[in-house]
Amino acid sequence: AQKVTQAQTEISVVEKEDVTLDCVYETRDTTYYLFWYKQPPSGELVFLIRRNSFDEQNEISGRYSWNFQKSTSSFNFTITASQVVDSAVYFCALSVNDYKLSFGAGTTVTVRA
Amino acid sequence: EAQVTQNPRYLITVTGKKLTVTCSQNMNHEYMSWYRQDPGLGLRQIYYSMNVEVTDKGDVPEGYKVSRKEKRNFPLILESPSPNQTSLYFCASSLSVRQPQHFGDGTRLSIL
């Protein structure tokens, strides 16, 4: 069975603060894919990043960065110098070889001006 | 424009009245799936389809049916809706489950 846990339900920060979102996953498969999606207040779901289980390199895209650690089964997401436009619900997701896609419960980020 | 189109966007109906939510994609994607989003539970997969005529249950399939007769369409059917199926529903498509999902805009269902 596969499972994704996002323990942080809500995070509130002041603009320009950094914020880190935790994602812990469970799977017995050695091949799997991890994703992050963003859901702004308008409601659409936007893909942010994909990482496969063989690639543990961290990634940076502008103010966003991701830290993938297989040793702790974690795929954490950091927003540096947060902005009001970063306010959204962020979902971590996991796919393994049985064609299912499992999402975490999501973390609501509120960035206050 | 590449897109996943869901209809209707909003629906209020009554218990037991069969309804269908349509989903269509124009990207020639093989993988399609349905999710429901509920507060505190995130997105939960209802059904998925790897290709035409190939479908399988996700984590919360009870009370739902799907079909995949054409590659572009993946309707979600509630044969006898109940109030616990009140939720926000998303359809998604991709080349495979290992690829990023393209989501529709969502359908908000209220079952009274």
Tab-separated table of C-alpha atoms in Angstrom:
chain	number	residue	atom	x	y	z
A	1	ALA	CA	0.000	0.000	0.000
A	2	GLN	CA	1.129	3.526	-0.656
A	3	LYS	CA	0.525	6.531	1.523
A	4	VAL	CA	1.406	10.202	1.644
A	5	THR	CA	1.390	12.203	4.860
A	6	GLN	CA	1.409	15.964	5.034
A	7	ALA	CA	1.379	16.563	8.744
A	8	GLN	CA	1.040	20.336	8.534
A	9	THR	CA	-2.566	21.293	7.993
A	10	GLU	CA	-2.066	25.050	7.872
A	11	ILE	CA	0.919	27.384	7.860
A	12	SER	CA	0.677	31.139	8.173
A	13	VAL	CA	3.646	33.396	7.490
A	14	VAL	CA	4.378	37.033	6.871
A	15	GLU	CA	5.546	38.028	3.436
A	16	LYS	CA	9.255	37.437	2.789
A	17	GLU	CA	9.492	34.658	5.345
A	18	ASP	CA	10.608	31.220	4.190
A	19	VAL	CA	8.187	28.339	4.547
A	20	THR	CA	8.856	24.604	4.348
A	21	LEU	CA	6.157	22.067	3.652
A	22	ASP	CA	6.752	18.510	4.799
A	23	CYS	CA	5.825	15.418	2.821
A	24	VAL	CA	6.472	11.886	4.039
A	25	TYR	CA	5.611	8.920	1.854
A	26	GLU	CA	5.302	5.168	2.297
A	27	THR	CA	5.769	2.530	-0.369
A	28	ARG	CA	7.435	-0.844	-0.702
A	29	ASP	CA	8.209	-0.292	-4.356
A	30	THR	CA	11.684	0.729	-5.400
A	31	THR	CA	10.399	2.620	-8.433
A	32	TYR	CA	8.041	5.470	-7.725
A	33	TYR	CA	7.335	9.068	-8.614
A	34	LEU	CA	6.666	12.012	-6.346
A	35	PHE	CA	4.830	15.190	-7.260
A	36	TRP	CA	3.874	18.539	-5.827
A	37	TYR	CA	0.756	20.410	-6.942
A	38	LYS	CA	-0.536	23.851	-6.037
A	39	GLN	CA	-4.198	24.802	-5.667
A	40	PRO	CA	-4.602	28.584	-5.441
A	41	PRO	CA	-7.829	30.126	-4.113
A	42	SER	CA	-9.262	30.062	-7.643
A	43	GLY	CA	-9.397	26.274	-7.313
A	44	GLU	CA	-7.430	24.882	-10.233
A	45	LEU	CA	-4.698	22.314	-9.649
A	46	VAL	CA	-1.292	23.251	-10.991
A	47	PHE	CA	1.637	20.871	-11.374
A	48	LEU	CA	4.885	22.088	-9.776
A	49	ILE	CA	7.443	19.274	-9.876
A	50	ARG	CA	7.992	15.561	-10.434
A	51	ARG	CA	10.824	13.482	-9.020
A	52	ASN	CA	11.515	9.773	-9.595
A	53	SER	CA	12.918	7.458	-6.964
A	54	PHE	CA	16.289	7.169	-8.674
A	55	ASP	CA	16.994	10.861	-8.714
A	56	GLU	CA	17.778	12.293	-5.298
A	57	GLN	CA	19.104	15.574	-6.559
A	58	ASN	CA	17.546	18.584	-4.973
A	59	GLU	CA	15.918	21.052	-7.286
A	60	ILE	CA	15.529	24.794	-7.294
A	61	SER	CA	13.146	26.741	-9.474
A	62	GLY	CA	13.127	30.422	-8.685
A	63	ARG	CA	11.913	30.818	-5.108
A	64	TYR	CA	10.843	27.165	-4.942
A	65	SER	CA	13.125	24.330	-3.914
A	66	TRP	CA	12.628	20.668	-3.178
A	67	ASN	CA	14.602	18.345	-0.913
A	68	PHE	CA	14.179	14.633	-1.688
A	69	GLN	CA	15.628	12.230	0.885
A	70	LYS	CA	15.018	8.513	0.371
A	71	SER	CA	16.617	7.717	3.746
A	72	THR	CA	13.764	9.471	5.532
A	73	SER	CA	11.120	8.942	2.817
A	74	SER	CA	10.593	12.650	2.570
A	75	PHE	CA	10.094	15.099	-0.273
A	76	ASN	CA	9.924	18.532	1.319
A	77	PHE	CA	9.116	21.789	-0.428
A	78	THR	CA	10.476	25.207	0.531
A	79	ILE	CA	9.237	28.582	-0.600
A	80	THR	CA	11.902	31.222	-0.104
A	81	ALA	CA	10.937	34.851	0.498
A	82	SER	CA	7.233	34.043	0.335
A	83	GLN	CA	4.798	36.325	-1.429
A	84	VAL	CA	1.051	36.790	-1.114
A	85	VAL	CA	0.613	34.999	-4.449
A	86	ASP	CA	2.048	31.862	-2.838
A	87	SER	CA	-1.080	31.551	-0.703
A	88	ALA	CA	-2.595	28.237	-1.750
A	89	VAL	CA	-3.145	24.643	-0.790
A	90	TYR	CA	-0.154	22.488	-1.671
A	91	PHE	CA	-0.460	18.763	-2.278
A	92	CYS	CA	2.218	16.113	-2.340
A	93	ALA	CA	1.443	12.974	-4.371
A	94	LEU	CA	2.951	9.543	-4.997
A	95	SER	CA	2.582	7.086	-7.866
A	96	VAL	CA	3.943	3.556	-7.949
A	97	ASN	CA	3.679	0.771	-10.484
A	98	ASP	CA	0.062	-0.166	-9.934
A	99	TYR	CA	-1.239	2.897	-11.750
A	100	LYS	CA	-2.704	4.551	-8.673
A	101	LEU	CA	-1.931	8.079	-7.613
A	102	SER	CA	-2.136	8.943	-3.919
A	103	PHE	CA	-2.320	12.478	-2.589
A	104	GLY	CA	-1.628	13.826	0.848
A	105	ALA	CA	-4.262	15.805	2.714
A	106	GLY	CA	-2.681	19.075	1.648
A	107	THR	CA	-1.130	22.014	3.482
A	108	THR	CA	-2.825	25.403	3.356
A	109	VAL	CA	-0.280	28.206	3.167
A	110	THR	CA	-1.396	31.731	3.979
A	111	VAL	CA	1.065	34.529	3.305
A	112	ARG	CA	0.121	37.797	4.998
A	113	ALA	CA	1.243	41.133	3.613
B	1	GLU	CA	-5.473	24.723	-26.381
B	2	ALA	CA	-4.654	21.592	-24.381
B	3	GLN	CA	-7.333	21.075	-21.798
B	4	VAL	CA	-9.467	18.784	-19.712
B	5	THR	CA	-13.120	19.792	-19.771
B	6	GLN	CA	-15.583	18.785	-17.093
B	7	ASN	CA	-19.320	19.365	-17.134
B	8	PRO	CA	-21.261	20.505	-15.296
B	9	ARG	CA	-19.199	22.811	-13.092
B	10	TYR	CA	-21.883	22.945	-10.447
B	11	LEU	CA	-24.829	20.690	-9.728
B	12	ILE	CA	-27.354	20.514	-6.937
B	13	THR	CA	-29.502	17.414	-7.024
B	14	VAL	CA	-31.446	15.059	-4.793
B	15	THR	CA	-30.701	11.661	-3.342
B	16	GLY	CA	-31.237	8.797	-5.736
B	17	LYS	CA	-31.396	10.753	-8.986
B	18	LYS	CA	-28.815	9.329	-11.371
B	19	LEU	CA	-26.276	11.797	-12.661
B	20	THR	CA	-23.271	11.807	-14.973
B	21	VAL	CA	-20.304	14.149	-14.877
B	22	THR	CA	-18.562	14.263	-18.214
B	23	CYS	CA	-14.833	14.595	-18.739
B	24	SER	CA	-13.099	15.102	-22.051
B	25	GLN	CA	-9.444	15.712	-22.936
B	26	ASN	CA	-7.906	16.812	-26.225
B	27	MET	CA	-4.299	15.749	-25.601
B	28	ASN	CA	-4.561	12.125	-26.731
B	29	HIS	CA	-3.670	11.025	-23.204
B	30	GLU	CA	-3.933	7.370	-22.302
B	31	TYR	CA	-4.307	7.779	-18.529
B	32	MET	CA	-7.404	9.384	-17.069
B	33	SER	CA	-8.714	9.458	-13.525
B	34	TRP	CA	-11.315	10.901	-11.202
B	35	TYR	CA	-10.723	12.367	-7.752
B	36	ARG	CA	-12.865	13.786	-5.038
B	37	GLN	CA	-11.616	16.554	-2.783
B	38	ASP	CA	-12.958	16.857	0.744
B	39	PRO	CA	-11.736	19.148	3.549
B	40	GLY	CA	-8.962	17.560	5.550
B	41	LEU	CA	-8.752	14.543	3.252
B	42	GLY	CA	-7.028	15.981	0.216
B	43	LEU	CA	-7.699	14.382	-3.139
B	44	ARG	CA	-8.725	10.757	-3.189
B	45	GLN	CA	-8.717	8.717	-6.347
B	46	ILE	CA	-12.080	7.224	-7.293
B	47	TYR	CA	-11.338	5.386	-10.540
B	48	TYR	CA	-8.616	5.441	-13.127
B	49	SER	CA	-8.220	4.237	-16.688
B	50	MET	CA	-4.990	3.215	-18.352
B	51	ASN	CA	-6.516	3.154	-21.835
B	52	VAL	CA	-9.720	2.550	-23.748
B	53	GLU	CA	-11.839	-0.167	-22.135
B	54	VAL	CA	-9.338	-0.526	-19.261
B	55	THR	CA	-10.489	0.877	-15.928
B	56	ASP	CA	-9.819	0.051	-12.301
B	57	LYS	CA	-10.812	1.138	-8.817
B	58	GLY	CA	-8.988	3.779	-6.901
B	59	ASP	CA	-9.209	4.247	-3.156
B	60	VAL	CA	-12.856	5.324	-2.893
B	61	PRO	CA	-14.849	3.667	-5.712
B	62	GLU	CA	-18.025	2.828	-3.784
B	63	GLY	CA	-21.114	4.438	-5.284
B	64	TYR	CA	-19.422	5.400	-8.550
B	65	LYS	CA	-19.114	3.923	-12.025
B	66	VAL	CA	-16.972	4.896	-14.976
B	67	SER	CA	-16.538	3.896	-18.584
B	68	ARG	CA	-13.857	4.516	-21.195
B	69	LYS	CA	-15.293	3.791	-24.595
B	70	GLU	CA	-13.251	6.462	-26.335
B	71	LYS	CA	-9.790	7.694	-25.527
B	72	ARG	CA	-10.865	11.282	-24.978
B	73	ASN	CA	-13.875	10.717	-22.711
B	74	PHE	CA	-14.090	9.374	-19.173
B	75	PRO	CA	-17.505	10.024	-17.621
B	76	LEU	CA	-18.204	9.558	-13.916
B	77	ILE	CA	-21.597	8.075	-13.135
B	78	LEU	CA	-23.432	8.230	-9.828
B	79	GLU	CA	-26.282	5.747	-10.220
B	80	SER	CA	-27.966	6.546	-6.917
B	81	PRO	CA	-26.306	9.587	-5.374
B	82	SER	CA	-26.313	10.031	-1.634
B	83	PRO	CA	-25.467	13.061	0.544
B	84	ASN	CA	-22.043	11.628	1.439
B	85	GLN	CA	-21.080	12.059	-2.209
B	86	THR	CA	-21.373	15.817	-1.880
B	87	SER	CA	-17.901	16.926	-2.814
B	88	LEU	CA	-15.638	18.678	-5.286
B	89	TYR	CA	-14.700	16.360	-8.138
B	90	PHE	CA	-11.731	16.602	-10.461
B	91	CYS	CA	-10.996	14.745	-13.652
B	92	ALA	CA	-7.392	14.469	-14.817
B	93	SER	CA	-5.457	13.091	-17.739
B	94	SER	CA	-1.822	12.390	-18.579
B	95	LEU	CA	0.350	10.205	-20.775
B	96	SER	CA	0.719	7.854	-17.814
B	97	VAL	CA	0.342	7.943	-14.033
B	98	ARG	CA	4.065	8.690	-13.863
B	99	GLN	CA	3.595	11.937	-15.728
B	100	PRO	CA	2.131	15.184	-14.393
B	101	GLN	CA	-1.638	15.200	-14.359
B	102	HIS	CA	-3.633	17.806	-16.272
B	103	PHE	CA	-6.706	18.605	-14.214
B	104	GLY	CA	-10.097	19.882	-15.198
B	105	ASP	CA	-11.563	22.889	-13.417
B	106	GLY	CA	-13.596	20.756	-11.047
B	107	THR	CA	-17.270	19.949	-10.531
B	108	ARG	CA	-18.957	20.865	-7.290
B	109	LEU	CA	-21.736	18.389	-6.524
B	110	SER	CA	-24.291	18.930	-3.784
B	111	ILE	CA	-26.626	16.034	-3.078
B	112	LEU	CA	-29.548	16.857	-0.848
